[in-house]
Short mmCIF file of C-alpha atoms in Angstrom, two decimals:
data_model
loop_
_atom_site.label_atom_id
_atom_site.label_comp_id
_atom_site.label_asym_id
_atom_site.label_seq_id
_atom_site.Cartn_x
_atom_site.Cartn_y
_atom_site.Cartn_z
CA MET A 1 0.00 0.00 0.00
CA GLY A 2 1.08 3.56 -0.63
CA GLY A 3 4.17 4.74 -2.43
CA ARG A 4 4.58 6.84 -5.55
CA THR A 5 4.92 5.48 -9.06
CA VAL A 6 5.85 6.99 -12.43
CA ILE A 7 4.73 5.37 -15.69
CA SER A 8 6.00 6.65 -19.04
CA GLY A 9 3.99 5.66 -22.08
CA ALA A 10 1.05 5.08 -19.76
CA SER A 11 -1.73 5.26 -22.34
CA GLY A 12 -0.96 1.90 -24.00
CA MET A 13 -2.17 -1.58 -23.12
CA ILE A 14 0.31 -2.35 -20.37
CA GLY A 15 0.61 1.25 -19.17
CA THR A 16 -3.11 1.68 -18.61
CA ALA A 17 -3.33 -1.63 -16.78
CA LEU A 18 -0.33 -0.64 -14.65
CA ALA A 19 -1.90 2.71 -13.75
CA GLN A 20 -5.16 1.01 -12.77
CA GLN A 21 -3.44 -1.62 -10.63
CA CYS A 22 -1.04 0.76 -8.91
CA ALA A 23 -3.82 3.24 -8.12
CA ALA A 24 -6.02 0.41 -6.81
CA ALA A 25 -3.16 -0.60 -4.51
CA GLY A 26 -3.15 2.89 -2.99
CA GLU A 27 -0.14 4.21 -4.88
CA GLU A 28 0.09 7.79 -6.10
CA VAL A 29 0.59 7.49 -9.87
CA LEU A 30 2.14 9.99 -12.25
CA ALA A 31 1.34 8.97 -15.84
CA ILE A 32 3.55 10.61 -18.47
CA CYS A 33 1.80 10.36 -21.83
CA HIS A 34 2.38 11.28 -25.44
CA ARG A 35 0.83 14.62 -26.25
CA ALA A 36 -2.65 14.59 -27.77
CA SER A 37 -3.16 10.83 -27.33
CA ASP A 38 -6.87 10.05 -27.46
CA ARG A 39 -6.38 7.53 -24.66
CA ASN A 40 -5.11 10.04 -22.09
CA ARG A 41 -8.70 10.71 -21.07
CA ILE A 42 -8.98 7.13 -19.84
CA LEU A 43 -6.11 7.68 -17.42
CA ARG A 44 -7.61 10.95 -16.17
CA GLU A 45 -10.70 9.03 -15.11
CA ILE A 46 -8.72 6.75 -12.78
CA PRO A 47 -8.76 8.04 -9.16
CA GLY A 48 -5.24 8.60 -7.87
CA VAL A 49 -3.66 9.07 -11.30
CA GLU A 50 -2.14 12.39 -12.36
CA VAL A 51 -1.55 12.79 -16.10
CA TRP A 52 1.28 14.76 -17.63
CA GLU A 53 1.53 15.18 -21.38
CA ALA A 54 5.14 15.18 -22.56
CA ASP A 55 6.92 13.75 -25.57
CA LEU A 56 10.05 11.66 -25.13
CA SER A 57 12.19 14.54 -26.38
CA GLU A 58 11.06 16.56 -23.35
CA TYR A 59 12.28 14.09 -20.71
CA ALA A 60 15.72 15.70 -20.47
CA GLY A 61 14.07 19.02 -19.67
CA LEU A 62 11.85 17.41 -17.06
CA ALA A 63 14.93 15.91 -15.42
CA GLY A 64 16.42 19.37 -15.06
CA ARG A 65 13.55 20.84 -13.07
CA PRO A 66 13.60 20.88 -9.25
CA TRP A 67 11.75 17.90 -7.74
CA THR A 68 10.47 18.30 -4.20
CA LYS A 69 8.17 15.28 -4.33
CA LYS A 70 10.00 11.95 -4.35
CA TYR A 71 8.86 8.85 -6.20
CA ASP A 72 9.70 5.18 -5.69
CA THR A 73 9.37 3.28 -8.97
CA PHE A 74 9.74 4.29 -12.62
CA TYR A 75 8.19 2.11 -15.34
CA HIS A 76 9.54 3.11 -18.74
CA LEU A 77 7.16 1.95 -21.48
CA ALA A 78 7.33 4.91 -23.86
CA TRP A 79 8.91 4.34 -27.27
CA ALA A 80 8.61 6.05 -30.65
CA GLY A 81 8.40 4.15 -33.93
CA THR A 82 7.05 0.74 -32.95
CA THR A 83 5.23 -0.19 -36.16
CA GLY A 84 5.68 -0.28 -39.90
CA GLN A 85 8.62 1.34 -41.65
CA SER A 86 9.48 3.40 -38.57
CA ARG A 87 10.94 0.24 -37.00
CA ASN A 88 13.86 0.66 -39.38
CA ASP A 89 14.11 4.43 -39.09
CA MET A 90 17.61 4.27 -37.66
CA ALA A 91 17.75 7.93 -36.66
CA LEU A 92 14.48 7.64 -34.73
CA GLN A 93 15.47 4.36 -33.10
CA THR A 94 18.80 5.89 -32.06
CA ASP A 95 16.86 8.76 -30.49
CA ASN A 96 14.88 6.18 -28.49
CA ILE A 97 18.12 4.99 -26.89
CA ARG A 98 19.00 8.52 -25.82
CA TRP A 99 15.46 9.12 -24.57
CA THR A 100 15.64 5.94 -22.49
CA LEU A 101 18.78 7.29 -20.84
CA ASP A 102 16.96 10.59 -20.29
CA ALA A 103 14.23 8.55 -18.56
CA VAL A 104 16.86 7.02 -16.25
CA GLU A 105 18.12 10.48 -15.35
CA LEU A 106 14.56 11.65 -14.77
CA ALA A 107 13.94 8.64 -12.52
CA HIS A 108 17.11 9.52 -10.58
CA ARG A 109 16.09 13.15 -10.14
CA MET A 110 12.65 12.04 -8.97
CA GLY A 111 14.23 9.85 -6.29
CA CYS A 112 13.22 6.48 -7.77
CA GLY A 113 15.01 3.42 -6.46
CA VAL A 114 13.68 1.05 -9.14
CA PHE A 115 13.62 1.36 -12.94
CA VAL A 116 11.62 -1.22 -14.92
CA GLY A 117 12.08 -0.93 -18.69
CA ALA A 118 9.97 -2.52 -21.41
CA GLY A 119 12.11 -4.44 -23.87
CA SER A 120 10.87 -6.55 -26.77
CA GLN A 121 11.01 -9.97 -28.36
CA ALA A 122 12.50 -8.10 -31.34
CA GLU A 123 15.79 -8.07 -29.40
CA TYR A 124 16.13 -11.78 -30.13
CA GLY A 125 15.51 -11.65 -33.86
CA ARG A 126 14.67 -15.07 -35.31
CA TYR A 127 17.09 -17.05 -33.18
CA GLN A 128 16.70 -20.81 -33.54
CA GLU A 129 18.47 -23.49 -31.52
CA PRO A 130 20.72 -25.67 -33.71
CA THR A 131 18.79 -28.79 -32.62
CA GLY A 132 15.37 -27.20 -32.72
CA SER A 133 13.58 -24.24 -31.19
CA ARG A 134 13.31 -23.82 -27.45
CA PRO A 135 11.52 -21.15 -25.42
CA LEU A 136 13.26 -17.80 -25.10
CA ASP A 137 14.88 -16.88 -21.80
CA SER A 138 17.44 -14.39 -20.49
CA ARG A 139 20.30 -16.54 -21.77
CA THR A 140 19.05 -16.83 -25.34
CA PRO A 141 21.50 -15.08 -27.70
CA ALA A 142 20.10 -11.82 -29.07
CA PHE A 143 20.49 -11.17 -32.79
CA PRO A 144 18.03 -8.38 -33.61
CA GLU A 145 17.24 -7.84 -37.28
CA THR A 146 15.41 -4.49 -37.17
CA GLY A 147 16.45 -1.08 -36.00
CA TYR A 148 13.70 -1.34 -33.40
CA GLY A 149 15.10 -4.56 -31.96
CA MET A 150 18.66 -3.24 -32.07
CA ALA A 151 17.68 -0.07 -30.26
CA LYS A 152 15.69 -1.97 -27.61
CA LEU A 153 18.67 -4.23 -26.96
CA CYS A 154 21.04 -1.27 -26.71
CA ALA A 155 18.62 0.75 -24.55
CA GLY A 156 18.27 -2.14 -22.13
CA GLN A 157 22.03 -2.57 -21.77
CA MET A 158 22.86 1.14 -21.56
CA SER A 159 20.04 1.94 -19.13
CA ARG A 160 21.23 -0.90 -16.87
CA VAL A 161 24.71 0.63 -16.64
CA SER A 162 23.25 4.11 -16.20
CA CYS A 163 21.05 2.86 -13.37
CA GLU A 164 23.97 1.10 -11.68
CA THR A 165 25.98 4.32 -11.58
CA ARG A 166 23.02 6.06 -9.92
CA GLY A 167 22.21 3.37 -7.38
CA ILE A 168 18.93 2.44 -9.06
CA ARG A 169 17.79 -1.19 -9.28
CA HIS A 170 17.34 -1.97 -12.96
CA ILE A 171 14.95 -4.58 -14.41
CA TRP A 172 14.42 -5.20 -18.13
CA ALA A 173 11.28 -7.01 -19.31
CA ARG A 174 11.41 -8.48 -22.81
CA VAL A 175 7.75 -8.44 -23.82
CA LEU A 176 6.55 -11.14 -26.22
CA SER A 177 2.88 -10.99 -27.30
CA VAL A 178 0.46 -9.00 -25.17
CA TYR A 179 -3.19 -8.29 -26.03
CA GLY A 180 -5.94 -6.45 -24.24
CA PRO A 181 -7.84 -3.15 -24.03
CA HIS A 182 -6.28 -0.04 -25.59
CA GLY A 183 -4.16 -2.12 -27.94
CA GLY A 184 -4.98 -0.26 -31.12
CA GLN A 185 -3.28 -2.01 -34.02
CA ASP A 186 -2.27 -5.38 -32.56
CA MET A 187 -3.50 -8.38 -34.55
CA ILE A 188 -6.05 -9.56 -31.97
CA THR A 189 -7.75 -6.17 -31.63
CA VAL A 190 -7.79 -5.55 -35.38
CA ALA A 191 -9.27 -9.00 -36.07
CA LEU A 192 -11.94 -8.67 -33.37
CA ASN A 193 -13.05 -5.27 -34.67
CA LYS A 194 -13.38 -6.63 -38.21
CA LEU A 195 -15.35 -9.65 -37.05
CA LEU A 196 -17.68 -7.42 -35.07
CA ARG A 197 -18.33 -5.42 -38.24
CA GLY A 198 -19.16 -8.61 -40.13
CA GLU A 199 -16.02 -8.49 -42.26
CA HIS A 200 -13.81 -11.30 -43.52
CA VAL A 201 -10.38 -11.64 -41.91
CA SER A 202 -7.54 -13.46 -43.68
CA PHE A 203 -4.68 -15.13 -41.84
CA THR A 204 -1.66 -17.25 -42.60
CA ALA A 205 -1.87 -20.98 -41.90
CA GLY A 206 -1.21 -20.14 -38.24
CA GLU A 207 1.40 -22.83 -37.66
CA GLN A 208 3.54 -20.45 -35.63
CA ILE A 209 4.02 -21.44 -31.98
CA TRP A 210 2.85 -18.50 -29.91
CA ASP A 211 2.44 -17.38 -26.30
CA TYR A 212 -0.21 -14.74 -25.62
CA LEU A 213 -0.50 -12.80 -22.36
CA TYR A 214 -3.37 -10.55 -21.29
CA SER A 215 -2.39 -6.95 -20.51
CA ASP A 216 -3.56 -7.14 -16.88
CA ASP A 217 -1.21 -10.07 -16.31
CA ALA A 218 1.64 -8.24 -18.06
CA ALA A 219 1.15 -5.25 -15.75
CA PHE A 220 0.95 -7.53 -12.72
CA ALA A 221 4.22 -9.19 -13.73
CA MET A 222 5.94 -5.82 -14.05
CA ARG A 223 4.75 -4.81 -10.61
CA LEU A 224 6.17 -8.04 -9.21
CA MET A 225 9.46 -7.34 -11.01
CA ALA A 226 9.59 -3.91 -9.41
CA GLY A 227 9.02 -5.37 -5.96
CA LYS A 228 10.98 -8.63 -6.10
CA GLY A 229 13.00 -8.68 -9.33
CA ILE A 230 16.78 -9.11 -9.12
CA ALA A 231 18.82 -6.03 -10.03
CA GLY A 232 20.33 -6.21 -13.50
CA LYS A 233 18.20 -9.14 -14.64
CA ILE A 234 16.35 -9.57 -17.91
CA TYR A 235 12.99 -11.31 -17.64
CA VAL A 236 11.01 -12.72 -20.54
CA LEU A 237 7.46 -11.45 -20.16
CA CYS A 238 4.87 -13.96 -21.38
CA GLY A 239 2.46 -16.54 -20.00
CA GLY A 240 4.87 -19.45 -20.12
CA GLN A 241 2.54 -21.68 -22.16
CA SER A 242 2.47 -21.86 -25.95
CA ARG A 243 0.43 -23.46 -28.71
CA PRO A 244 -0.10 -23.00 -32.47
CA LEU A 245 -1.34 -19.55 -33.41
CA LYS A 246 -4.26 -21.07 -35.34
CA ASP A 247 -5.58 -22.59 -32.09
CA TYR A 248 -5.76 -19.13 -30.53
CA LEU A 249 -7.48 -17.70 -33.62
CA TYR A 250 -10.09 -20.46 -33.90
CA GLN A 251 -10.85 -20.09 -30.19
CA MET A 252 -11.17 -16.32 -30.58
CA TYR A 253 -13.53 -16.81 -33.54
CA ASP A 254 -15.73 -19.25 -31.67
CA ILE A 255 -16.10 -16.78 -28.80
CA VAL A 256 -17.04 -13.95 -31.17
CA CYS A 257 -19.61 -16.10 -32.99
CA GLU A 258 -21.14 -17.18 -29.68
CA GLU A 259 -21.47 -13.61 -28.48
CA MET A 260 -22.86 -12.31 -31.77
CA ARG A 261 -25.47 -15.10 -31.90
CA ARG A 262 -26.52 -14.18 -28.39
CA ARG A 263 -27.11 -10.64 -29.60
CA GLY A 264 -28.95 -11.75 -32.72
CA ARG A 265 -26.19 -10.67 -35.07
CA ARG A 266 -23.80 -12.41 -37.44
CA ALA A 267 -20.03 -12.28 -37.02
CA GLY A 268 -17.60 -11.92 -39.86
CA THR A 269 -15.64 -14.85 -41.20
CA ILE A 270 -12.04 -15.99 -41.05
CA GLY A 271 -9.82 -17.62 -43.63
CA MET A 272 -6.87 -19.60 -42.32
CA GLY A 273 -4.09 -20.09 -44.83
CA GLU A 274 -5.27 -17.32 -47.17
CA LEU A 275 -2.16 -15.25 -46.60
CA PRO A 276 1.39 -16.41 -47.32
CA TYR A 277 4.02 -16.25 -44.65
CA GLY A 278 6.09 -13.10 -44.97
CA ALA A 279 9.78 -13.11 -45.75
CA GLY A 280 11.61 -14.09 -42.59
CA GLN A 281 8.41 -15.15 -40.80
CA LEU A 282 9.00 -15.80 -37.12
CA MET A 283 7.68 -19.32 -36.51
CA ARG A 284 8.13 -19.56 -32.74
CA LEU A 285 7.53 -16.92 -30.09
CA SER A 286 7.34 -18.63 -26.74
CA GLY A 287 9.20 -17.98 -23.53
CA ASP A 288 10.51 -19.68 -20.43
CA ILE A 289 9.33 -17.83 -17.32
CA THR A 290 11.11 -20.09 -14.81
CA GLU A 291 13.29 -17.22 -13.54
CA LEU A 292 10.38 -14.80 -13.39
CA ARG A 293 8.29 -17.30 -11.45
CA ARG A 294 11.14 -18.22 -9.09
CA ASP A 295 12.17 -14.63 -8.34
CA THR A 296 8.75 -12.99 -8.15
CA GLY A 297 6.12 -15.71 -7.84
CA PHE A 298 4.41 -14.63 -11.05
CA ALA A 299 1.77 -16.83 -12.66
CA ALA A 300 -0.71 -15.66 -15.28
CA GLN A 301 -4.22 -15.29 -13.90
CA VAL A 302 -6.27 -14.61 -17.05
CA SER A 303 -6.79 -17.43 -19.56
CA PHE A 304 -6.91 -16.62 -23.27
CA GLU A 305 -10.64 -17.33 -23.31
CA GLU A 306 -11.29 -15.00 -20.39
CA GLY A 307 -9.06 -12.32 -21.87
CA ILE A 308 -10.83 -12.45 -25.24
CA ARG A 309 -14.21 -12.21 -23.54
CA LYS A 310 -13.05 -9.17 -21.54
CA LEU A 311 -11.63 -7.46 -24.63
CA LEU A 312 -14.67 -8.33 -26.73
CA THR A 313 -17.01 -6.81 -24.15
CA GLU A 314 -15.05 -3.57 -24.19
CA LEU A 315 -14.86 -3.37 -28.00
CA MET A 316 -18.59 -3.99 -28.34
CA SER A 317 -19.29 -1.34 -25.71
CA ASN A 318 -17.08 1.17 -27.55
CA ALA A 319 -18.80 0.38 -30.84
CA GLU A 320 -22.20 1.14 -29.31
CA GLU A 321 -21.19 4.53 -27.90
#
């Protein structure tokens, strides 16, 4: 109970869930959000959450101001250029590294003793074990193939050293596949919205081995990392259980059809195998959470079925507004 928390990039899936959970636990939350984000209003409606609008380029200036109020934990989720061609905008991705270091300095000036950064599965690239694929963990070699992945890897390493010099406990969470409210353009949200509109959705054959985690569980894991994580460690953030992507998609479709029938409406349709795999398709994205479980006690609480039902309820509610 109590304490003060800072969350950068707080208007996304994990950030919003973090703000809700921290505020519910009695923490005073400062949410630093991208200017003019439509989702900032959601954070303003959460009791105990103060919203500041500031772009990443402004963090250095924020660090230079006098801070009389001291905070405890800094969650750094903000990042520019996460989709499309911007992932290989090398100048922008290099800026993200510098802005991450600015976030460390800001955390230091605000008195934070813990810095939890959001890394990415993109840090690994398409690494495959010589004798077959195995789940990703902190010891898996990282061979990023995009500017985004390269910058995340570098930001994690540099921010760790920067935190060490400032006496801040550093934790880096390599996020695999998270879905949930406020996701925007992730595959699950896009597909659900199309199905709700009665549209057809095409997929690949879905043979990829995947591990999905609901955003509430991702936020919960990060809070456990902040409280119990080992300084300097990298944790793979996922559910720890994987299955073929097509199994997730068929289950999602069945849930949508059930809900639409209940409402007297018809869902859209799906076509598995209608799209070819892209060049360099990642065929396995699963993680080993043994270290995370051992160090923090984390275990996912929301099943994929429950998570889809939660997300579907919200999307249908938004569509009716």
